[in-house]
DNA sequence: GTCCCAAAACTGACTGGTCGGTATTGGAAT
DNA sequence: ATTCCAATACCGACCAGTCAGTTTTGGGAC
């Protein structure tokens, strides 16, 4: 549990991510994780409490870095809601392509109860809330219209997920970003009003 | 495997659906499935080849009935693309609410290979293709515009999934249907000009 | 209707392999 | 000499899958 070596921990996580992404939870052997990470099996238990803890740590870590990246990016450039939404979508898509493994793990099986799982759910919620705040901001500014922004906020990661899951093969990340952005912003934009403001 | 008692098979499937929906695959005990279904454990192996077969059969069965329902409905009332798309979305939402368990099983998600899994994926593809054909029809008719309809077709089940997953709680199915319909049709009905100006 | 019985369906205690988790070892590094 | 840890050995809980035995079914004979 005490973490002494960040690098080793990272190795374990990334090895685990690959395996969890390609096999179901119950098929992933901790001996394989250890081997792939270049550590002894026992060492896993220094860094993680048990198999489930390792699994959710993979998710939590990945998600945290995504959320952080988005936060940073939004902070450094203060823009209008439209630009912020675009940036965020682009970031999520980028993440999904970059960390394919991790992204695939997310579609595996988050069911059951544990503290670490809760922490993962919180992070997830954080992302949704971030998106929600952008949309709400846009509505207040009169740029967007949406009767249920909390639903729309949830849709956005779902769109990325769907595209990758359905694997319309070898799609270009940029094409996907643009399509999702167009899709979402069009839906959020009332035609008449917006044209007027432009 | 090939067995006569439809009712018993259905009992097993629905018991399994509940359990697979609430616990991870590896935590579901076949003895529990058997008990809940009111049959002996051995009987499971008369109706299904093994645990994995049972799992995917749950998915396949549910999905098949959804696809069939949509097919029927579209056949019986020939309408324009807009109406067809609306009907389809409404049907998917209805399904998701009605078979909550089954819908939750779908997020427990499959990795690995097996014949039954392939059959499930085919069904999934069938649904996507159905939606795709409606959109394509709409584009030809000049009602819709979409640079990548194959992406959009995949989004639609994803939207429903996101809404339920995110569980903006106790949302009314009708409200959700309407929101998704508005979201999608708005995105599909505005031409690309707008995006160009942004 | 009812007796008989063979085939089919069903049951659940049992088992054997698997793998999460722990303890031990031995060698490299300091 | 001591610390660290990969490698290895080991343990035992767990549970999918099996199968010998039991029950149900159905149809042929009377």
Short mmCIF file of C-alpha atoms (C1' of nucleotides) in Angstrom, two decimals:
data_model
loop_
_atom_site.label_atom_id
_atom_site.label_comp_id
_atom_site.label_asym_id
_atom_site.label_seq_id
_atom_site.Cartn_x
_atom_site.Cartn_y
_atom_site.Cartn_z
CA UNK A 1 0.00 0.00 0.00
CA UNK A 2 2.78 2.45 0.77
CA UNK A 3 4.02 3.68 -2.48
CA UNK A 4 7.72 4.11 -2.70
CA UNK A 5 8.43 3.83 -6.36
CA UNK A 6 6.14 5.83 -8.63
CA UNK A 7 7.66 4.33 -11.72
CA UNK A 8 7.03 0.78 -10.60
CA UNK A 9 3.51 1.60 -9.71
CA UNK A 10 3.00 3.11 -13.13
CA UNK A 11 4.46 0.03 -14.79
CA UNK A 12 2.06 -2.19 -12.95
CA UNK A 13 -0.88 0.00 -13.83
CA UNK A 14 -0.06 0.13 -17.49
CA UNK A 15 0.56 -3.61 -17.70
CA UNK A 16 -2.74 -4.19 -15.94
CA UNK A 17 -4.49 -1.77 -18.26
CA UNK A 18 -3.40 -3.71 -21.31
CA UNK A 19 -4.50 -7.02 -19.87
CA UNK A 20 -7.78 -5.80 -18.46
CA UNK A 21 -8.49 -4.20 -21.80
CA UNK A 22 -8.09 -7.41 -23.73
CA UNK A 23 -9.53 -9.97 -21.36
CA UNK A 24 -12.42 -10.15 -18.98
CA UNK A 25 -11.63 -9.46 -15.33
CA UNK A 26 -11.80 -13.07 -14.27
CA UNK A 27 -9.47 -14.16 -17.05
CA UNK A 28 -6.70 -11.77 -16.14
CA UNK A 29 -4.10 -13.56 -14.02
CA UNK A 30 -2.17 -11.53 -11.53
CA UNK A 31 0.89 -13.61 -12.33
CA UNK A 32 0.64 -12.31 -15.89
CA UNK A 33 0.27 -8.75 -14.70
CA UNK A 34 3.36 -9.15 -12.55
CA UNK A 35 5.39 -10.66 -15.36
CA UNK A 36 4.33 -8.02 -17.85
CA UNK A 37 5.15 -5.29 -15.38
CA UNK A 38 8.51 -6.87 -14.65
CA UNK A 39 7.87 -7.29 -10.95
CA UNK A 40 7.29 -10.19 -8.65
CA UNK A 41 3.75 -11.26 -7.93
CA UNK A 42 4.14 -10.40 -4.28
CA UNK A 43 5.12 -6.86 -5.16
CA UNK A 44 1.66 -6.24 -6.57
CA UNK A 45 0.35 -6.52 -3.06
CA UNK A 46 2.68 -3.83 -1.84
CA UNK A 47 1.17 -1.35 -4.26
CA UNK A 48 -2.41 -2.61 -4.37
CA UNK A 49 -4.67 -4.22 -1.86
CA UNK A 50 -6.01 -6.90 -4.13
CA UNK A 51 -7.10 -7.62 -7.68
CA UNK A 52 -10.17 -5.44 -7.54
CA UNK A 53 -8.21 -2.57 -6.09
CA UNK A 54 -5.75 -2.87 -8.95
CA UNK A 55 -8.55 -2.91 -11.47
CA UNK A 56 -10.27 0.20 -10.22
CA UNK A 57 -6.95 1.93 -9.71
CA UNK A 58 -6.34 1.54 -13.42
CA UNK A 59 -9.65 3.22 -14.11
CA UNK A 60 -9.28 5.91 -11.50
CA UNK A 61 -5.80 6.87 -12.56
CA UNK A 62 -6.72 7.16 -16.21
CA UNK A 63 -9.85 9.08 -15.59
CA UNK A 64 -8.18 11.43 -13.18
CA UNK A 65 -5.58 12.38 -15.72
CA UNK A 66 -8.28 13.08 -18.29
CA UNK A 67 -10.23 15.28 -15.95
CA UNK A 68 -7.10 17.08 -14.89
CA UNK A 69 -6.06 17.71 -18.47
CA UNK A 70 -9.42 19.21 -19.28
CA UNK A 71 -9.35 21.36 -16.20
CA UNK A 72 -5.93 22.70 -17.00
CA UNK A 73 -6.81 23.42 -20.56
CA UNK A 74 -9.96 25.26 -19.67
CA UNK A 75 -8.12 27.31 -17.08
CA UNK A 76 -5.31 28.43 -19.29
CA UNK A 77 -7.51 29.79 -22.00
CA UNK A 78 -10.66 31.53 -20.96
CA UNK A 79 -13.06 31.30 -23.81
CA UNK A 80 -16.73 31.28 -24.59
CA UNK A 81 -18.87 28.23 -23.90
CA UNK A 82 -18.78 27.15 -27.53
CA UNK A 83 -15.00 27.07 -27.64
CA UNK A 84 -14.79 25.41 -24.25
CA UNK A 85 -17.18 22.70 -25.27
CA UNK A 86 -15.23 22.09 -28.45
CA UNK A 87 -11.96 21.87 -26.56
CA UNK A 88 -13.42 19.46 -24.07
CA UNK A 89 -14.78 17.17 -26.71
CA UNK A 90 -11.50 17.22 -28.54
CA UNK A 91 -9.71 16.35 -25.33
CA UNK A 92 -11.97 13.41 -24.58
CA UNK A 93 -11.54 12.06 -28.08
CA UNK A 94 -7.81 12.51 -27.85
CA UNK A 95 -7.74 10.68 -24.59
CA UNK A 96 -9.82 7.84 -25.96
CA UNK A 97 -7.46 7.34 -28.87
CA UNK A 98 -4.29 7.84 -26.94
CA UNK A 99 -5.19 5.53 -24.09
CA UNK A 100 -7.08 2.99 -26.08
CA UNK A 101 -6.36 0.32 -23.53
CA UNK A 102 -7.63 2.30 -20.67
CA UNK A 103 -10.66 3.28 -22.61
CA UNK A 104 -11.40 -0.34 -23.35
CA UNK A 105 -11.06 -1.23 -19.73
CA UNK A 106 -13.83 1.19 -18.96
CA UNK A 107 -16.23 -0.85 -20.94
CA UNK A 108 -15.45 -3.93 -18.91
CA UNK A 109 -17.24 -4.26 -15.63
CA UNK A 110 -17.72 -1.63 -13.02
CA UNK A 111 -20.26 -3.39 -10.84
CA UNK A 112 -20.02 -4.20 -7.20
CA UNK A 113 -19.09 -2.09 -4.23
CA UNK A 114 -15.80 -0.91 -2.89
CA UNK A 115 -14.28 2.32 -1.74
CA UNK A 116 -12.01 2.60 -4.69
CA UNK A 117 -14.97 2.13 -7.04
CA UNK A 118 -16.75 4.99 -5.35
CA UNK A 119 -13.75 7.18 -5.93
CA UNK A 120 -13.86 6.26 -9.58
CA UNK A 121 -17.54 7.13 -9.82
CA UNK A 122 -16.80 10.49 -8.21
CA UNK A 123 -14.23 11.24 -10.86
CA UNK A 124 -16.69 10.29 -13.53
CA UNK A 125 -19.22 12.61 -12.02
CA UNK A 126 -16.63 15.33 -11.94
CA UNK A 127 -16.19 15.08 -15.68
CA UNK A 128 -19.92 15.21 -16.29
CA UNK A 129 -20.28 18.19 -14.00
CA UNK A 130 -17.52 19.96 -15.84
CA UNK A 131 -19.32 19.50 -19.13
CA UNK A 132 -22.57 20.45 -17.53
CA UNK A 133 -21.15 23.71 -16.27
CA UNK A 134 -19.97 24.61 -19.75
CA UNK A 135 -23.39 23.94 -21.21
CA UNK A 136 -25.15 25.84 -18.44
CA UNK A 137 -22.85 28.75 -18.99
CA UNK A 138 -23.74 28.65 -22.67
CA UNK A 139 -27.42 28.62 -21.92
CA UNK A 140 -27.10 31.63 -19.64
CA UNK A 141 -25.13 33.40 -22.31
CA UNK A 142 -27.90 32.67 -24.77
CA UNK A 143 -25.59 30.70 -27.02
CA UNK A 144 -27.11 27.31 -26.24
CA UNK A 145 -30.57 26.06 -25.70
CA UNK A 146 -31.28 22.81 -23.87
CA UNK A 147 -34.28 21.77 -21.79
CA UNK A 148 -32.22 19.14 -19.97
CA UNK A 149 -28.55 20.05 -19.95
CA UNK A 150 -27.79 17.39 -17.33
CA UNK A 151 -28.77 14.77 -19.87
CA UNK A 152 -26.71 16.30 -22.61
CA UNK A 153 -23.66 16.45 -20.36
CA UNK A 154 -23.90 12.74 -19.94
CA UNK A 155 -24.33 12.13 -23.65
CA UNK A 156 -20.98 13.54 -24.62
CA UNK A 157 -18.65 10.91 -23.23
CA UNK A 158 -21.21 8.41 -24.47
CA UNK A 159 -20.86 9.63 -28.02
CA UNK A 160 -17.13 9.07 -27.96
CA UNK A 161 -17.61 5.68 -26.45
CA UNK A 162 -20.16 4.68 -29.06
CA UNK A 163 -17.95 5.71 -31.93
CA UNK A 164 -14.98 3.75 -30.66
CA UNK A 165 -17.01 0.79 -29.56
CA UNK A 166 -18.75 0.48 -32.83
CA UNK A 167 -15.32 0.85 -34.34
CA UNK A 168 -16.19 2.36 -37.65
CA UNK A 169 -12.77 1.29 -38.50
CA UNK A 170 -9.66 3.28 -38.31
CA UNK A 171 -11.60 6.48 -38.09
CA UNK A 172 -9.43 9.53 -37.79
CA UNK A 173 -9.55 11.15 -34.35
CA UNK A 174 -9.87 14.53 -35.95
CA UNK A 175 -12.78 13.52 -38.12
CA UNK A 176 -14.48 12.04 -35.08
CA UNK A 177 -13.91 15.15 -32.99
CA UNK A 178 -15.34 17.35 -35.67
CA UNK A 179 -18.34 15.14 -36.18
CA UNK A 180 -19.18 15.00 -32.51
CA UNK A 181 -18.64 18.73 -32.13
CA UNK A 182 -20.89 19.47 -35.05
CA UNK A 183 -23.47 17.03 -33.78
CA UNK A 184 -23.55 18.43 -30.27
CA UNK A 185 -23.27 22.11 -31.05
CA UNK A 186 -25.93 21.88 -33.72
CA UNK A 187 -28.25 20.16 -31.29
CA UNK A 188 -27.55 22.80 -28.67
CA UNK A 189 -28.06 25.68 -31.02
CA UNK A 190 -31.40 27.11 -31.82
CA UNK A 191 -31.11 27.97 -35.48
CA UNK A 192 -32.92 31.30 -35.63
CA UNK A 193 -31.46 32.94 -32.56
CA UNK A 194 -27.92 31.91 -33.16
CA UNK A 195 -27.80 33.15 -36.69
CA UNK A 196 -29.10 36.44 -35.42
CA UNK A 197 -26.35 36.76 -32.83
CA UNK A 198 -23.72 35.90 -35.37
CA UNK B 1 -29.26 -27.42 -25.45
CA UNK B 2 -32.12 -27.63 -27.87
CA UNK B 3 -34.95 -28.04 -25.49
CA UNK B 4 -38.66 -28.10 -25.43
CA UNK B 5 -39.67 -26.22 -22.35
CA UNK B 6 -39.69 -22.60 -23.43
CA UNK B 7 -40.97 -21.47 -20.09
CA UNK B 8 -38.14 -23.01 -18.17
CA UNK B 9 -35.60 -21.56 -20.54
CA UNK B 10 -37.19 -18.16 -20.10
CA UNK B 11 -37.10 -18.54 -16.32
CA UNK B 12 -33.42 -19.31 -16.41
CA UNK B 13 -32.70 -16.40 -18.70
CA UNK B 14 -34.58 -13.91 -16.59
CA UNK B 15 -33.01 -15.15 -13.37
CA UNK B 16 -29.61 -14.92 -14.99
CA UNK B 17 -30.39 -11.45 -16.30
CA UNK B 18 -31.11 -10.18 -12.81
CA UNK B 19 -27.95 -11.65 -11.36
CA UNK B 20 -25.66 -10.66 -14.21
CA UNK B 21 -27.10 -7.17 -13.98
CA UNK B 22 -26.21 -6.77 -10.33
CA UNK B 23 -22.92 -8.62 -10.04
CA UNK B 24 -19.82 -9.01 -12.12
CA UNK B 25 -19.63 -12.12 -14.27
CA UNK B 26 -17.19 -13.90 -12.03
CA UNK B 27 -19.26 -13.25 -8.95
CA UNK B 28 -22.41 -14.78 -10.33
CA UNK B 29 -22.69 -18.37 -9.14
CA UNK B 30 -24.52 -20.77 -11.37
CA UNK B 31 -25.94 -22.39 -8.28
CA UNK B 32 -27.60 -19.07 -7.48
CA UNK B 33 -28.93 -18.76 -11.00
CA UNK B 34 -30.35 -22.25 -10.72
CA UNK B 35 -31.96 -21.57 -7.38
CA UNK B 36 -33.47 -18.29 -8.51
CA UNK B 37 -34.81 -19.95 -11.63
CA UNK B 38 -36.25 -22.78 -9.57
CA UNK B 39 -34.31 -25.51 -11.33
CA UNK B 40 -31.41 -27.76 -10.51
CA UNK B 41 -27.92 -26.66 -11.38
CA UNK B 42 -27.51 -29.48 -13.84
CA UNK B 43 -30.54 -28.30 -15.75
CA UNK B 44 -28.71 -25.15 -16.70
CA UNK B 45 -26.37 -27.33 -18.72
CA UNK B 46 -29.27 -28.86 -20.60
CA UNK B 47 -30.38 -25.46 -21.83
CA UNK B 48 -26.99 -23.78 -22.12
CA UNK B 49 -23.55 -24.98 -22.96
CA UNK B 50 -21.77 -23.21 -20.13
CA UNK B 51 -21.69 -20.04 -18.10
CA UNK B 52 -20.51 -17.87 -20.95
CA UNK B 53 -23.13 -19.27 -23.26
CA UNK B 54 -25.78 -18.44 -20.69
CA UNK B 55 -24.45 -14.94 -20.33
CA UNK B 56 -24.46 -14.13 -24.00
CA UNK B 57 -27.79 -15.84 -24.47
CA UNK B 58 -29.25 -13.35 -22.04
CA UNK B 59 -27.91 -10.53 -24.18
CA UNK B 60 -28.78 -12.08 -27.49
CA UNK B 61 -32.33 -12.85 -26.51
CA UNK B 62 -33.02 -9.38 -25.23
CA UNK B 63 -31.44 -7.65 -28.12
CA UNK B 64 -33.19 -9.84 -30.64
CA UNK B 65 -36.56 -8.95 -29.24
CA UNK B 66 -35.71 -5.27 -29.41
CA UNK B 67 -34.62 -5.46 -33.00
CA UNK B 68 -37.65 -7.47 -33.92
CA UNK B 69 -39.98 -5.01 -32.24
CA UNK B 70 -38.46 -2.15 -34.17
CA UNK B 71 -38.64 -4.04 -37.42
CA UNK B 72 -42.28 -4.86 -36.91
CA UNK B 73 -43.17 -1.36 -35.98
CA UNK B 74 -41.43 0.15 -38.95
CA UNK B 75 -43.09 -2.33 -41.26
CA UNK B 76 -46.59 -1.76 -40.11
CA UNK B 77 -46.53 1.97 -40.57
CA UNK B 78 -44.68 3.28 -43.53
CA UNK B 79 -43.64 6.79 -42.71
CA UNK B 80 -41.07 9.36 -43.53
CA UNK B 81 -37.52 9.14 -42.18
CA UNK B 82 -38.24 11.64 -39.43
CA UNK B 83 -41.16 9.69 -38.06
CA UNK B 84 -39.28 6.42 -38.38
CA UNK B 85 -36.32 7.76 -36.50
CA UNK B 86 -38.57 9.05 -33.77
CA UNK B 87 -40.35 5.73 -33.44
CA UNK B 88 -37.09 3.86 -33.27
CA UNK B 89 -35.67 6.06 -30.57
CA UNK B 90 -38.86 5.76 -28.59
CA UNK B 91 -38.70 1.99 -28.91
CA UNK B 92 -35.10 1.79 -27.73
CA UNK B 93 -35.87 3.97 -24.73
CA UNK B 94 -38.92 1.90 -23.95
CA UNK B 95 -36.87 -1.24 -24.12
CA UNK B 96 -34.18 0.17 -21.88
CA UNK B 97 -36.70 1.07 -19.20
CA UNK B 98 -38.74 -2.07 -19.49
CA UNK B 99 -35.81 -4.47 -19.38
CA UNK B 100 -33.66 -2.55 -16.97
CA UNK B 101 -31.88 -5.71 -15.89
CA UNK B 102 -31.02 -6.71 -19.36
CA UNK B 103 -29.88 -3.26 -20.15
CA UNK B 104 -27.57 -3.32 -17.17
CA UNK B 105 -26.14 -6.62 -18.24
CA UNK B 106 -25.03 -4.97 -21.44
CA UNK B 107 -22.64 -2.77 -19.59
CA UNK B 108 -21.03 -5.73 -17.89
CA UNK B 109 -19.63 -6.25 -21.30
CA UNK B 110 -17.93 -8.83 -23.27
CA UNK B 111 -14.40 -9.32 -24.22
CA UNK B 112 -13.01 -12.48 -25.66
CA UNK B 113 -14.28 -14.72 -28.36
CA UNK B 114 -17.05 -17.23 -28.68
CA UNK B 115 -19.63 -18.13 -31.27
CA UNK B 116 -22.53 -16.90 -29.23
CA UNK B 117 -20.78 -13.59 -28.69
CA UNK B 118 -20.42 -13.19 -32.42
CA UNK B 119 -24.12 -13.74 -32.83
CA UNK B 120 -24.76 -11.05 -30.30
CA UNK B 121 -22.50 -8.63 -32.09
CA UNK B 122 -24.34 -9.38 -35.32
CA UNK B 123 -27.62 -8.47 -33.70
CA UNK B 124 -26.10 -5.28 -32.42
CA UNK B 125 -24.87 -4.48 -35.88
CA UNK B 126 -28.34 -5.21 -37.21
CA UNK B 127 -29.79 -2.53 -34.97
CA UNK B 128 -27.16 0.00 -36.02
CA UNK B 129 -27.74 -0.79 -39.67
CA UNK B 130 -31.44 -0.33 -39.23
CA UNK B 131 -30.90 3.13 -37.80
CA UNK B 132 -28.34 3.88 -40.45
CA UNK B 133 -30.79 3.03 -43.21
CA UNK B 134 -33.34 5.41 -41.76
CA UNK B 135 -30.82 8.22 -41.64
CA UNK B 136 -29.54 7.49 -45.12
CA UNK B 137 -33.07 7.51 -46.40
CA UNK B 138 -33.55 10.88 -44.78
CA UNK B 139 -30.42 12.26 -46.36
CA UNK B 140 -31.51 11.11 -49.78
CA UNK B 141 -34.86 12.67 -49.22
CA UNK B 142 -33.15 15.90 -48.29
CA UNK B 143 -34.66 15.88 -44.83
CA UNK B 144 -31.41 15.15 -43.01
CA UNK B 145 -27.87 16.23 -43.42
CA UNK B 146 -24.97 14.25 -41.99
CA UNK B 147 -21.40 13.92 -43.20
CA UNK B 148 -20.97 10.62 -41.35
CA UNK B 149 -24.30 8.89 -40.87
CA UNK B 150 -22.58 5.66 -39.85
CA UNK B 151 -21.25 7.46 -36.80
CA UNK B 152 -24.59 8.96 -35.94
CA UNK B 153 -26.29 5.59 -36.19
CA UNK B 154 -23.94 4.32 -33.51
CA UNK B 155 -24.53 7.33 -31.31
CA UNK B 156 -28.21 6.71 -30.82
CA UNK B 157 -28.13 3.60 -28.65
CA UNK B 158 -25.20 5.25 -26.92
CA UNK B 159 -27.33 8.23 -25.95
CA UNK B 160 -29.89 6.02 -24.30
CA UNK B 161 -27.17 4.10 -22.54
CA UNK B 162 -25.53 7.26 -21.25
CA UNK B 163 -28.75 8.64 -19.87
CA UNK B 164 -29.59 5.49 -17.98
CA UNK B 165 -26.04 4.84 -16.87
CA UNK B 166 -25.62 8.29 -15.54
CA UNK B 167 -28.95 7.71 -13.89
CA UNK B 168 -30.24 11.23 -13.68
CA UNK B 169 -32.58 9.59 -11.36
CA UNK B 170 -36.08 8.55 -11.94
CA UNK B 171 -36.17 10.33 -15.22
CA UNK B 172 -39.38 9.82 -17.08
CA UNK B 173 -39.02 7.61 -20.15
CA UNK B 174 -41.13 9.99 -22.13
CA UNK B 175 -39.04 12.98 -21.20
CA UNK B 176 -35.92 11.08 -22.14
CA UNK B 177 -37.34 10.00 -25.48
CA UNK B 178 -38.32 13.51 -26.34
CA UNK B 179 -34.97 14.90 -25.33
CA UNK B 180 -33.02 12.41 -27.39
CA UNK B 181 -35.33 12.88 -30.34
CA UNK B 182 -34.96 16.61 -30.19
CA UNK B 183 -31.22 16.29 -29.77
CA UNK B 184 -30.76 13.96 -32.70
CA UNK B 185 -33.22 15.48 -35.11
CA UNK B 186 -31.93 18.97 -34.46
CA UNK B 187 -28.42 17.79 -35.16
CA UNK B 188 -29.56 16.08 -38.33
CA UNK B 189 -31.76 18.76 -39.74
CA UNK B 190 -29.46 21.71 -39.83
CA UNK B 191 -27.18 21.87 -42.78
CA UNK B 192 -23.43 22.18 -42.47
CA UNK B 193 -23.33 25.88 -43.23
CA UNK B 194 -23.61 26.86 -39.62
CA UNK B 195 -20.52 24.99 -38.51
CA UNK B 196 -18.49 26.59 -41.25
CA UNK B 197 -19.12 30.01 -39.81
CA UNK B 198 -18.01 28.91 -36.35
"C1'" DG C 1 -58.87 -45.66 -18.24
"C1'" DT C 2 -54.82 -47.57 -16.44
"C1'" DC C 3 -50.76 -50.18 -16.31
"C1'" DC C 4 -46.04 -50.46 -17.85
"C1'" DC C 5 -41.78 -48.96 -19.06
"C1'" DA C 6 -38.27 -46.76 -21.68
"C1'" DA C 7 -36.56 -42.50 -22.78
"C1'" DA C 8 -35.93 -37.94 -21.55
"C1'" DA C 9 -35.57 -34.42 -18.20
"C1'" DC C 10 -33.97 -33.14 -14.04
"C1'" DT C 11 -31.33 -32.98 -9.69
"C1'" DG C 12 -27.59 -31.69 -6.42
"C1'" DA C 13 -23.69 -33.69 -4.03
"C1'" DC C 14 -19.27 -34.16 -5.48
"C1'" DT C 15 -14.66 -33.14 -7.66
"C1'" DG C 16 -10.68 -31.42 -9.73
"C1'" DG C 17 -8.50 -27.60 -11.67
"C1'" DT C 18 -7.65 -22.89 -11.09
"C1'" DC C 19 -5.82 -18.87 -9.24
"C1'" DG C 20 -5.79 -15.12 -5.50
"C1'" DG C 21 -3.06 -14.43 -2.01
"C1'" DT C 22 1.04 -15.49 1.22
"C1'" DA C 23 5.47 -17.16 2.57
"C1'" DT C 24 10.15 -18.38 1.31
"C1'" DT C 25 14.35 -18.08 -1.07
"C1'" DG C 26 18.38 -16.41 -3.16
"C1'" DG C 27 20.92 -13.10 -5.48
"C1'" DA C 28 21.94 -8.31 -6.63
"C1'" DA C 29 22.92 -3.85 -4.94
"C1'" DT C 30 24.61 -0.64 -1.54
"C1'" DA D 1 25.83 -7.16 6.71
"C1'" DT D 2 21.63 -5.61 5.42
"C1'" DT D 3 17.94 -4.27 2.46
"C1'" DC D 4 15.17 -5.12 -1.38
"C1'" DC D 5 12.61 -7.70 -4.44
"C1'" DA D 6 12.09 -11.03 -8.45
"C1'" DA D 7 11.36 -15.61 -8.58
"C1'" DT D 8 9.35 -19.50 -6.86
"C1'" DA D 9 6.85 -22.53 -4.07
"C1'" DC D 10 2.95 -23.21 -1.71
"C1'" DC D 11 -1.86 -23.15 0.27
"C1'" DG D 12 -6.61 -23.55 0.22
"C1'" DA D 13 -11.02 -21.27 -0.97
"C1'" DC D 14 -13.81 -21.38 -4.58
"C1'" DC D 15 -16.88 -22.87 -8.13
"C1'" DA D 16 -17.82 -24.54 -13.03
"C1'" DG D 17 -18.94 -28.51 -14.67
"C1'" DT D 18 -20.13 -33.64 -14.10
"C1'" DC D 19 -22.80 -37.69 -13.51
"C1'" DA D 20 -25.14 -41.37 -10.91
"C1'" DG D 21 -29.34 -41.53 -9.34
"C1'" DT D 22 -34.36 -39.89 -9.32
"C1'" DT D 23 -38.53 -38.11 -11.32
"C1'" DT D 24 -41.51 -37.05 -15.10
"C1'" DT D 25 -43.34 -37.85 -19.55
"C1'" DG D 26 -45.72 -40.06 -23.17
"C1'" DG D 27 -47.32 -43.61 -25.81
"C1'" DG D 28 -48.29 -48.51 -26.63
"C1'" DA D 29 -50.82 -52.52 -25.08
"C1'" DC D 30 -54.80 -54.19 -22.98
#
